[in-house]
Tab-separated table of C-alpha atoms in Angstrom:
chain	number	residue	atom	x	y	z
U	1	MET	CA	142.562	117.801	81.146
U	2	ARG	CA	141.734	115.774	78.057
U	3	LEU	CA	138.437	115.667	76.176
U	4	TYR	CA	137.252	112.451	74.565
U	5	ASP	CA	135.488	113.968	71.601
U	6	GLY	CA	132.879	112.712	69.172
U	7	GLY	CA	133.215	115.090	66.229
U	8	ARG	CA	129.967	116.415	64.734
U	9	SER	CA	127.632	114.553	67.087
U	10	PRO	CA	125.293	116.872	69.038
U	11	ASN	CA	126.646	116.392	72.574
U	12	PRO	CA	130.342	116.807	71.732
U	13	ARG	CA	129.365	119.992	69.863
U	14	ARG	CA	127.455	121.323	72.909
U	15	VAL	CA	130.548	120.972	75.080
U	16	ARG	CA	132.954	122.499	72.540
U	17	ILE	CA	130.587	125.475	72.053
U	18	PHE	CA	130.378	125.868	75.831
U	19	PHE	CA	134.187	126.034	76.039
U	20	ALA	CA	134.191	128.656	73.278
U	21	GLU	CA	131.452	130.804	74.860
U	22	LYS	CA	133.385	130.712	78.125
U	23	GLY	CA	136.531	131.783	76.329
U	24	ILE	CA	138.418	128.725	77.596
U	25	ALA	CA	140.891	127.009	75.270
U	26	LEU	CA	139.945	123.444	74.419
U	27	PRO	CA	142.099	120.855	76.166
U	28	GLU	CA	143.817	118.048	74.267
U	29	LEU	CA	141.172	116.290	72.153
U	30	ILE	CA	141.080	112.517	71.866
U	31	PRO	CA	138.880	111.690	68.866
U	32	VAL	CA	136.540	108.713	69.313
U	33	ASP	CA	134.904	107.613	66.054
U	34	ILE	CA	131.291	106.657	66.746
U	35	ALA	CA	130.736	105.412	63.182
U	36	LYS	CA	133.600	102.955	63.738
U	37	LYS	CA	132.045	101.978	67.112
U	38	GLU	CA	135.140	103.109	68.976
U	39	HIS	CA	132.843	104.179	71.856
U	40	LEU	CA	131.770	100.546	72.292
U	41	THR	CA	135.238	99.104	72.926
U	42	PRO	CA	136.153	97.645	76.346
U	43	GLU	CA	138.736	100.429	76.743
U	44	PHE	CA	136.187	103.216	76.319
U	45	THR	CA	133.564	101.373	78.376
U	46	ARG	CA	135.991	101.519	81.313
U	47	ILE	CA	136.156	105.314	80.894
U	48	ASN	CA	132.372	105.735	80.557
U	49	PRO	CA	130.181	102.687	81.203
U	50	MET	CA	127.318	104.534	79.462
U	51	ARG	CA	129.458	104.442	76.275
U	52	ARG	CA	128.579	108.013	75.416
U	53	LEU	CA	130.556	111.050	74.349
U	54	PRO	CA	132.000	113.435	75.290
U	55	VAL	CA	134.003	112.644	78.438
U	56	LEU	CA	136.296	115.133	80.183
U	57	GLU	CA	139.242	113.480	81.882
U	58	LEU	CA	140.542	115.609	84.748
U	59	ASP	CA	144.214	115.844	85.674
U	60	ASP	CA	143.688	113.436	88.594
U	61	GLY	CA	142.263	110.841	86.186
U	62	THR	CA	138.582	111.387	87.102
U	63	ALA	CA	136.363	110.789	84.068
U	64	LEU	CA	133.509	113.286	83.905
U	65	ALA	CA	130.755	112.224	81.513
U	66	GLU	CA	127.409	113.783	80.566
U	67	THR	CA	127.408	117.044	78.628
U	68	ILE	CA	125.808	119.202	81.291
U	69	ALA	CA	128.019	117.753	84.038
U	70	ILE	CA	131.092	118.819	82.061
U	71	CYS	CA	129.588	122.267	81.472
U	72	ARG	CA	128.765	122.683	85.187
U	73	TYR	CA	132.298	121.725	86.137
U	74	LEU	CA	133.622	124.413	83.778
U	75	GLU	CA	131.087	126.975	85.072
U	76	SER	CA	132.250	126.340	88.622
U	77	LEU	CA	135.923	126.853	87.697
U	78	HIS	CA	135.226	129.799	85.351
U	79	PRO	CA	132.116	131.629	86.578
U	80	GLU	CA	132.259	134.384	83.914
U	81	PRO	CA	130.359	134.770	81.670
U	82	ALA	CA	127.658	132.967	83.643
U	83	LEU	CA	125.926	130.508	81.311
U	84	PHE	CA	123.902	128.839	84.099
U	85	GLY	CA	122.666	132.070	85.721
U	86	ARG	CA	123.934	134.635	88.210
U	87	ASP	CA	121.471	134.316	91.096
U	88	ALA	CA	119.005	131.777	92.467
U	89	LYS	CA	116.109	132.839	90.253
U	90	GLU	CA	118.167	132.967	87.057
U	91	GLN	CA	119.734	129.617	87.894
U	92	GLY	CA	116.294	128.099	88.376
U	93	GLN	CA	114.902	129.563	85.171
U	94	ILE	CA	117.902	128.540	83.045
U	95	GLU	CA	117.801	125.018	84.462
U	96	MET	CA	114.058	124.947	83.699
U	97	TRP	CA	114.514	126.003	80.075
U	98	ASN	CA	117.502	123.770	79.503
U	99	ARG	CA	115.439	120.836	80.751
U	100	ARG	CA	112.309	121.792	78.839
U	101	VAL	CA	114.410	121.761	75.681
U	102	GLU	CA	116.307	118.590	76.571
U	103	LEU	CA	113.169	116.654	77.506
U	104	GLY	CA	111.267	118.219	74.612
U	105	LEU	CA	112.810	119.167	71.270
U	106	PHE	CA	116.300	117.747	71.824
U	107	SER	CA	115.016	114.396	73.065
U	108	SER	CA	112.455	114.075	70.258
U	109	VAL	CA	114.918	114.993	67.493
U	110	MET	CA	117.406	112.458	68.877
U	111	ALA	CA	114.671	109.817	69.096
U	112	VAL	CA	113.706	110.384	65.471
U	113	PHE	CA	117.347	110.097	64.405
U	114	ARG	CA	118.244	107.075	66.503
U	115	HIS	CA	115.083	105.145	65.780
U	116	SER	CA	114.619	105.894	62.072
U	117	HIS	CA	117.940	106.882	60.461
U	118	PRO	CA	119.576	104.174	58.318
U	119	SER	CA	123.022	104.994	59.746
U	120	MET	CA	121.796	103.964	63.216
U	121	VAL	CA	120.574	100.487	62.329
U	122	GLU	CA	123.731	98.849	63.661
U	123	LEU	CA	124.171	101.142	66.667
U	124	GLU	CA	120.643	101.194	68.086
U	125	HIS	CA	117.862	98.704	68.755
U	126	GLN	CA	115.488	100.759	66.607
U	127	VAL	CA	111.828	101.112	67.565
U	128	PRO	CA	110.205	102.758	64.509
U	129	GLU	CA	106.966	103.381	66.427
U	130	TRP	CA	108.957	105.551	68.859
U	131	ALA	CA	110.433	107.589	66.010
U	132	ASP	CA	106.917	108.159	64.672
U	133	ALA	CA	105.492	109.167	68.054
U	134	ASN	CA	108.303	111.689	68.529
U	135	ARG	CA	108.023	113.101	65.014
U	136	GLU	CA	104.430	114.013	65.852
U	137	LEU	CA	105.572	116.054	68.868
U	138	ILE	CA	108.148	118.208	67.064
U	139	ASP	CA	105.797	121.023	66.039
U	140	ASP	CA	104.530	121.405	69.616
U	141	HIS	CA	108.101	121.579	70.906
U	142	LEU	CA	108.959	124.189	68.256
U	143	LEU	CA	105.883	126.254	69.095
U	144	LEU	CA	106.934	126.448	72.753
U	145	LEU	CA	110.373	127.724	71.697
U	146	ASP	CA	108.977	130.157	69.166
U	147	LEU	CA	106.609	131.729	71.694
U	148	GLN	CA	109.418	132.147	74.216
U	149	LEU	CA	111.706	133.669	71.565
U	150	ALA	CA	108.985	136.075	70.433
U	151	ALA	CA	109.339	137.859	73.767
U	152	ASN	CA	113.083	137.410	74.372
U	153	PRO	CA	116.315	137.717	72.360
U	154	PHE	CA	117.502	134.443	73.940
U	155	LEU	CA	115.518	131.720	75.703
U	156	CYS	CA	116.073	133.173	79.176
U	157	GLY	CA	116.206	136.860	78.345
U	158	GLU	CA	118.910	139.252	77.215
U	159	LEU	CA	121.880	136.915	77.634
U	160	MET	CA	122.822	133.708	75.881
U	161	THR	CA	122.839	130.724	78.244
U	162	VAL	CA	123.432	126.995	78.194
U	163	ALA	CA	119.735	126.566	77.325
U	164	ASP	CA	120.339	128.311	73.981
U	165	ILE	CA	123.232	125.955	73.225
U	166	THR	CA	121.007	122.928	73.884
U	167	ALA	CA	118.152	124.324	71.825
U	168	GLY	CA	120.320	125.558	68.963
U	169	ILE	CA	122.053	122.194	68.623
U	170	ALA	CA	118.651	120.483	68.635
U	171	VAL	CA	117.550	122.705	65.728
U	172	ASP	CA	120.853	122.006	63.914
U	173	PHE	CA	120.296	118.272	64.312
U	174	MET	CA	116.857	118.406	62.692
U	175	ARG	CA	118.573	118.405	59.289
U	176	PRO	CA	120.415	115.044	59.558
U	177	SER	CA	117.274	113.711	61.235
U	178	ARG	CA	115.336	114.728	58.097
U	179	ILE	CA	112.882	116.937	59.984
U	180	PRO	CA	112.016	120.184	58.187
U	181	LEU	CA	111.792	123.472	60.125
U	182	PRO	CA	108.455	124.996	59.073
U	183	GLU	CA	108.716	128.479	57.572
U	184	ASP	CA	106.312	130.051	60.039
U	185	PHE	CA	108.544	129.769	63.097
U	186	ALA	CA	110.040	133.185	62.409
U	187	ASN	CA	111.357	133.747	65.928
U	188	ILE	CA	113.262	130.469	65.899
U	189	ARG	CA	114.730	131.367	62.511
U	190	ARG	CA	115.864	134.801	63.750
U	191	TRP	CA	117.419	133.399	66.941
U	192	HIS	CA	119.017	130.363	65.263
U	193	GLY	CA	120.544	132.566	62.593
U	194	GLU	CA	122.110	134.706	65.303
U	195	LEU	CA	123.477	131.667	67.137
U	196	ALA	CA	124.929	130.172	63.970
U	197	ALA	CA	126.722	133.476	63.245
U	198	ARG	CA	128.597	133.417	66.578
U	199	PRO	CA	132.239	132.299	66.366
U	200	SER	CA	131.539	129.630	69.004
U	201	TRP	CA	129.085	127.842	66.716
U	202	ALA	CA	131.905	126.590	64.482
U	203	ALA	CA	133.554	124.852	67.449
L	1	MET	CA	106.151	130.687	97.695
L	2	ARG	CA	103.529	128.120	96.769
L	3	LEU	CA	104.091	124.604	95.474
L	4	TYR	CA	101.714	123.096	92.927
L	5	ASP	CA	101.911	119.514	94.078
L	6	GLY	CA	101.091	116.185	92.478
L	7	GLY	CA	100.787	113.857	95.473
L	8	ARG	CA	102.447	110.441	95.140
L	9	SER	CA	103.796	110.974	91.604
L	10	PRO	CA	107.591	110.607	91.358
L	11	ASN	CA	108.592	114.190	90.562
L	12	PRO	CA	106.485	115.880	93.245
L	13	ARG	CA	107.977	113.393	95.729
L	14	ARG	CA	111.534	114.247	94.614
L	15	VAL	CA	110.941	117.927	95.353
L	16	ARG	CA	109.266	117.339	98.735
L	17	ILE	CA	112.106	115.019	99.788
L	18	PHE	CA	114.606	117.677	98.683
L	19	PHE	CA	112.872	120.264	100.899
L	20	ALA	CA	112.996	117.796	103.805
L	21	GLU	CA	116.685	116.920	103.321
L	22	LYS	CA	117.484	120.635	103.238
L	23	GLY	CA	115.541	121.159	106.443
L	24	ILE	CA	113.323	123.768	104.772
L	25	ALA	CA	109.636	123.865	105.678
L	26	LEU	CA	107.343	123.132	102.746
L	27	PRO	CA	105.545	126.212	101.416
L	28	GLU	CA	101.785	126.307	100.927
L	29	LEU	CA	100.815	123.247	98.842
L	30	ILE	CA	98.266	123.528	96.047
L	31	PRO	CA	97.182	119.984	95.211
L	32	VAL	CA	96.696	119.242	91.500
L	33	ASP	CA	94.994	115.895	90.866
L	34	ILE	CA	96.621	114.223	87.858
L	35	ALA	CA	94.097	111.365	87.828
L	36	LYS	CA	91.357	113.985	87.420
L	37	LYS	CA	93.441	115.649	84.663
L	38	GLU	CA	93.617	118.894	86.628
L	39	HIS	CA	97.120	119.429	85.134
L	40	LEU	CA	95.573	119.575	81.655
L	41	THR	CA	93.225	122.498	82.331
L	42	PRO	CA	93.761	125.857	80.584
L	43	GLU	CA	94.440	127.431	84.004
L	44	PHE	CA	97.308	125.054	84.787
L	45	THR	CA	98.646	125.186	81.212
L	46	ARG	CA	99.129	128.929	81.706
L	47	ILE	CA	101.258	128.179	84.787
L	48	ASN	CA	103.284	125.433	83.074
L	49	PRO	CA	102.822	124.928	79.333
L	50	MET	CA	104.491	121.512	79.678
L	51	ARG	CA	101.534	120.505	81.912
L	52	ARG	CA	103.797	118.795	84.398
L	53	LEU	CA	104.135	118.821	88.150
L	54	PRO	CA	105.469	120.110	90.450
L	55	VAL	CA	105.697	123.879	89.911
L	56	LEU	CA	107.113	126.301	92.488
L	57	GLU	CA	105.494	129.723	92.347
L	58	LEU	CA	107.819	132.402	93.698
L	59	ASP	CA	106.604	135.434	95.638
L	60	ASP	CA	106.984	137.631	92.528
L	61	GLY	CA	104.691	135.290	90.593
L	62	THR	CA	107.447	133.519	88.621
L	63	ALA	CA	106.476	129.896	87.946
L	64	LEU	CA	109.466	127.587	88.261
L	65	ALA	CA	108.835	124.167	86.716
L	66	GLU	CA	111.025	121.068	86.310
L	67	THR	CA	112.031	119.140	89.421
L	68	ILE	CA	115.761	119.794	89.223
L	69	ALA	CA	115.249	123.493	88.464
L	70	ILE	CA	113.222	123.829	91.670
L	71	CYS	CA	115.888	121.930	93.609
L	72	ARG	CA	118.675	124.115	92.191
L	73	TYR	CA	116.783	127.254	93.153
L	74	LEU	CA	116.496	125.938	96.714
L	75	GLU	CA	120.187	124.902	96.764
L	76	SER	CA	121.185	128.406	95.741
L	77	LEU	CA	119.097	130.000	98.513
L	78	HIS	CA	120.025	127.384	101.136
L	79	PRO	CA	123.504	126.016	100.337
L	80	GLU	CA	123.701	123.715	103.387
L	81	PRO	CA	123.654	120.749	103.371
L	82	ALA	CA	125.006	120.751	99.812
L	83	LEU	CA	122.982	118.248	97.789
L	84	PHE	CA	124.531	119.279	94.438
L	85	GLY	CA	128.165	119.241	95.623
L	86	ARG	CA	130.588	121.544	97.415
L	87	ASP	CA	133.280	122.170	94.798
L	88	ALA	CA	133.685	121.974	91.022
L	89	LYS	CA	134.613	118.302	90.928
L	90	GLU	CA	131.837	117.202	93.289
L	91	GLN	CA	129.331	119.327	91.360
L	92	GLY	CA	130.398	117.692	88.119
L	93	GLN	CA	130.241	114.174	89.513
L	94	ILE	CA	126.839	114.661	91.176
L	95	GLU	CA	125.426	116.177	87.984
L	96	MET	CA	126.865	113.206	86.075
L	97	TRP	CA	125.283	110.620	88.357
L	98	ASN	CA	121.967	112.444	88.570
L	99	ARG	CA	121.856	112.471	84.781
L	100	ARG	CA	122.996	108.886	84.381
L	101	VAL	CA	120.107	107.865	86.614
L	102	GLU	CA	117.589	110.219	85.009
L	103	LEU	CA	118.476	109.183	81.466
L	104	GLY	CA	118.827	105.558	82.542
L	105	LEU	CA	116.759	103.904	85.261
L	106	PHE	CA	114.362	106.777	85.981
L	107	SER	CA	113.558	107.359	82.320
L	108	SER	CA	113.083	103.649	81.585
L	109	VAL	CA	110.846	103.024	84.605
L	110	MET	CA	108.716	106.041	83.645
L	111	ALA	CA	108.552	104.820	80.030
L	112	VAL	CA	107.355	101.383	81.144
L	113	PHE	CA	104.697	102.978	83.361
L	114	ARG	CA	103.484	105.575	80.883
L	115	HIS	CA	103.452	103.267	77.897
L	116	SER	CA	102.066	100.086	79.474
L	117	HIS	CA	100.098	100.861	82.626
L	118	PRO	CA	96.293	100.682	82.251
L	119	SER	CA	95.860	103.857	84.327
L	120	MET	CA	97.782	105.844	81.691
L	121	VAL	CA	95.658	104.887	78.673
L	122	GLU	CA	93.743	108.157	78.782
L	123	LEU	CA	96.691	110.367	79.725
L	124	GLU	CA	99.339	109.156	77.291
L	125	HIS	CA	99.550	108.227	73.619
L	126	GLN	CA	100.868	104.786	74.547
L	127	VAL	CA	103.547	103.100	72.415
L	128	PRO	CA	103.704	99.503	73.772
L	129	GLU	CA	106.869	98.782	71.760
L	130	TRP	CA	108.607	101.584	73.682
L	131	ALA	CA	107.548	100.097	77.022
L	132	ASP	CA	108.966	96.732	75.911
L	133	ALA	CA	112.268	98.236	74.708
L	134	ASN	CA	112.714	100.028	78.035
L	135	ARG	CA	111.782	97.000	80.126
L	136	GLU	CA	114.690	95.169	78.490
L	137	LEU	CA	117.119	97.886	79.641
L	138	ILE	CA	116.158	97.881	83.334
L	139	ASP	CA	118.611	95.193	84.471
L	140	ASP	CA	121.534	96.994	82.814
L	141	HIS	CA	120.523	100.237	84.531
L	142	LEU	CA	120.272	98.423	87.875
L	143	LEU	CA	123.660	96.774	87.396
L	144	LEU	CA	125.319	100.171	86.897
L	145	LEU	CA	123.766	101.413	90.160
L	146	ASP	CA	124.622	98.258	92.053
L	147	LEU	CA	128.286	98.403	91.036
L	148	GLN	CA	128.534	102.043	92.081
L	149	LEU	CA	126.835	101.304	95.418
L	150	ALA	CA	129.154	98.351	96.064
L	151	ALA	CA	132.008	100.819	96.474
L	152	ASN	CA	130.141	103.765	98.046
L	153	PRO	CA	127.537	104.288	100.804
L	154	PHE	CA	125.706	106.710	98.472
L	155	LEU	CA	125.966	107.146	94.715
L	156	CYS	CA	128.577	109.911	94.933
L	157	GLY	CA	130.413	108.850	98.057
L	158	GLU	CA	129.919	109.386	101.783
L	159	LEU	CA	127.125	111.942	101.549
L	160	MET	CA	123.572	111.699	100.276
L	161	THR	CA	122.986	113.921	97.238
L	162	VAL	CA	120.248	114.803	94.796
L	163	ALA	CA	121.383	111.829	92.668
L	164	ASP	CA	120.305	109.461	95.468
L	165	ILE	CA	116.874	111.097	95.586
L	166	THR	CA	116.440	110.609	91.831
L	167	ALA	CA	117.648	107.010	91.953
L	168	GLY	CA	115.703	106.090	95.090
L	169	ILE	CA	112.466	107.427	93.661
L	170	ALA	CA	113.109	105.489	90.444
L	171	VAL	CA	113.461	102.285	92.488
L	172	ASP	CA	110.278	103.152	94.445
L	173	PHE	CA	108.393	103.627	91.197
L	174	MET	CA	109.342	100.181	89.899
L	175	ARG	CA	106.526	98.718	92.028
L	176	PRO	CA	103.567	100.606	90.460
L	177	SER	CA	105.273	100.026	87.106
L	178	ARG	CA	105.156	96.270	87.853
L	179	ILE	CA	108.900	95.794	87.467
L	180	PRO	CA	110.428	93.414	90.022
L	181	LEU	CA	113.757	94.255	91.709
L	182	PRO	CA	115.858	91.094	91.323
L	183	GLU	CA	117.132	89.618	94.611
L	184	ASP	CA	120.767	89.702	93.568
L	185	PHE	CA	121.173	93.489	93.579
L	186	ALA	CA	122.218	93.430	97.234
L	187	ASN	CA	123.883	96.844	97.205
L	188	ILE	CA	120.782	98.525	95.826
L	189	ARG	CA	118.679	96.792	98.485
L	190	ARG	CA	121.003	97.947	101.287
L	191	TRP	CA	121.097	101.552	100.029
L	192	HIS	CA	117.398	101.762	99.218
L	193	GLY	CA	116.499	100.415	102.664
L	194	GLU	CA	118.607	103.161	104.239
L	195	LEU	CA	116.989	105.857	102.101
L	196	ALA	CA	113.482	104.630	102.867
L	197	ALA	CA	114.275	104.761	106.599
L	198	ARG	CA	115.150	108.471	106.503
L	199	PRO	CA	112.449	110.819	107.794
L	200	SER	CA	112.583	112.749	104.480
L	201	TRP	CA	111.396	109.706	102.532
L	202	ALA	CA	107.866	110.033	103.946
L	203	ALA	CA	107.587	113.572	102.559
């Protein structure tokens, strides 16, 4: 296996943290420099026509793109610890929370970054109105998380899951997106501090 | 089980088609009328704070929201026929294609509808610039599908999967979104005609 990696970008980080939480050694990393537009070359477009990172190349040459697809592949090969749930109900609830976060906070933070950050001018057809509309939604997304974390150590209960990785990376990425985390979300602050202290978070 | 249903909307259709492809009888349906804003009531917000449909209520009262979370729950209880893949590699590839379609065509068609259709004025804070930006992406999304379907009967090979349901519903929803399907995407037309002829598609 080889992992086409994108450094500090959110999705490459999600996959590397997933490897670490599973206790699986990272495969050979092939760095792709997004700032240098290396993901837009014809060579990389043949590997992933969506021109996104990361991509896991399997030993038979199959290119597996999309963060959660890579994580699911790893979960299937290495079921323990289960980060997508152990039974039907857990699997449904973890998928629900991962998607609520992806379609909510994660998506809005990314939209703010892509459509308003100066570093993205050359990489994205920026729609400033879309950045503004998403910035207005952030507090609602955070409130949903905070309420869930008031009643649970992690988003889906006692155990860390893939939904926490998605949500934690979204909170991390608020800083480069220039979105402050309001002081009053105490449950998010508690939970995010615990995530950031895990060895996996440095991956 | 009970299914809070949203009629002809895309996500409720995806779940009902999934039930039909699995050969599972639909549970009791509780219709929620989006046009009448019944999904915005305090009662429904308690069931799903995201105020989206459908929601599967389990016998223990657990409310499972998000289309793919409901489908995964059903897949776990009823593994055959496998609509999310039979082994690690298939599971990864189906997740990849389902996400490529969701983040690509499905998301852009929904954005055009939500942000430009007159019927959505009262339900959505419309950003017309976002509808325009997404309309410009549709042909690229369709080209990706068409190329994949040139080489495969279904998106992930010989068997229909959840990725075909997502993609087929996205193509269906182009019509109410007033997006024409160009004549030259012959592979999409062949595949979509076959999907629409399946008994499940009327679900």
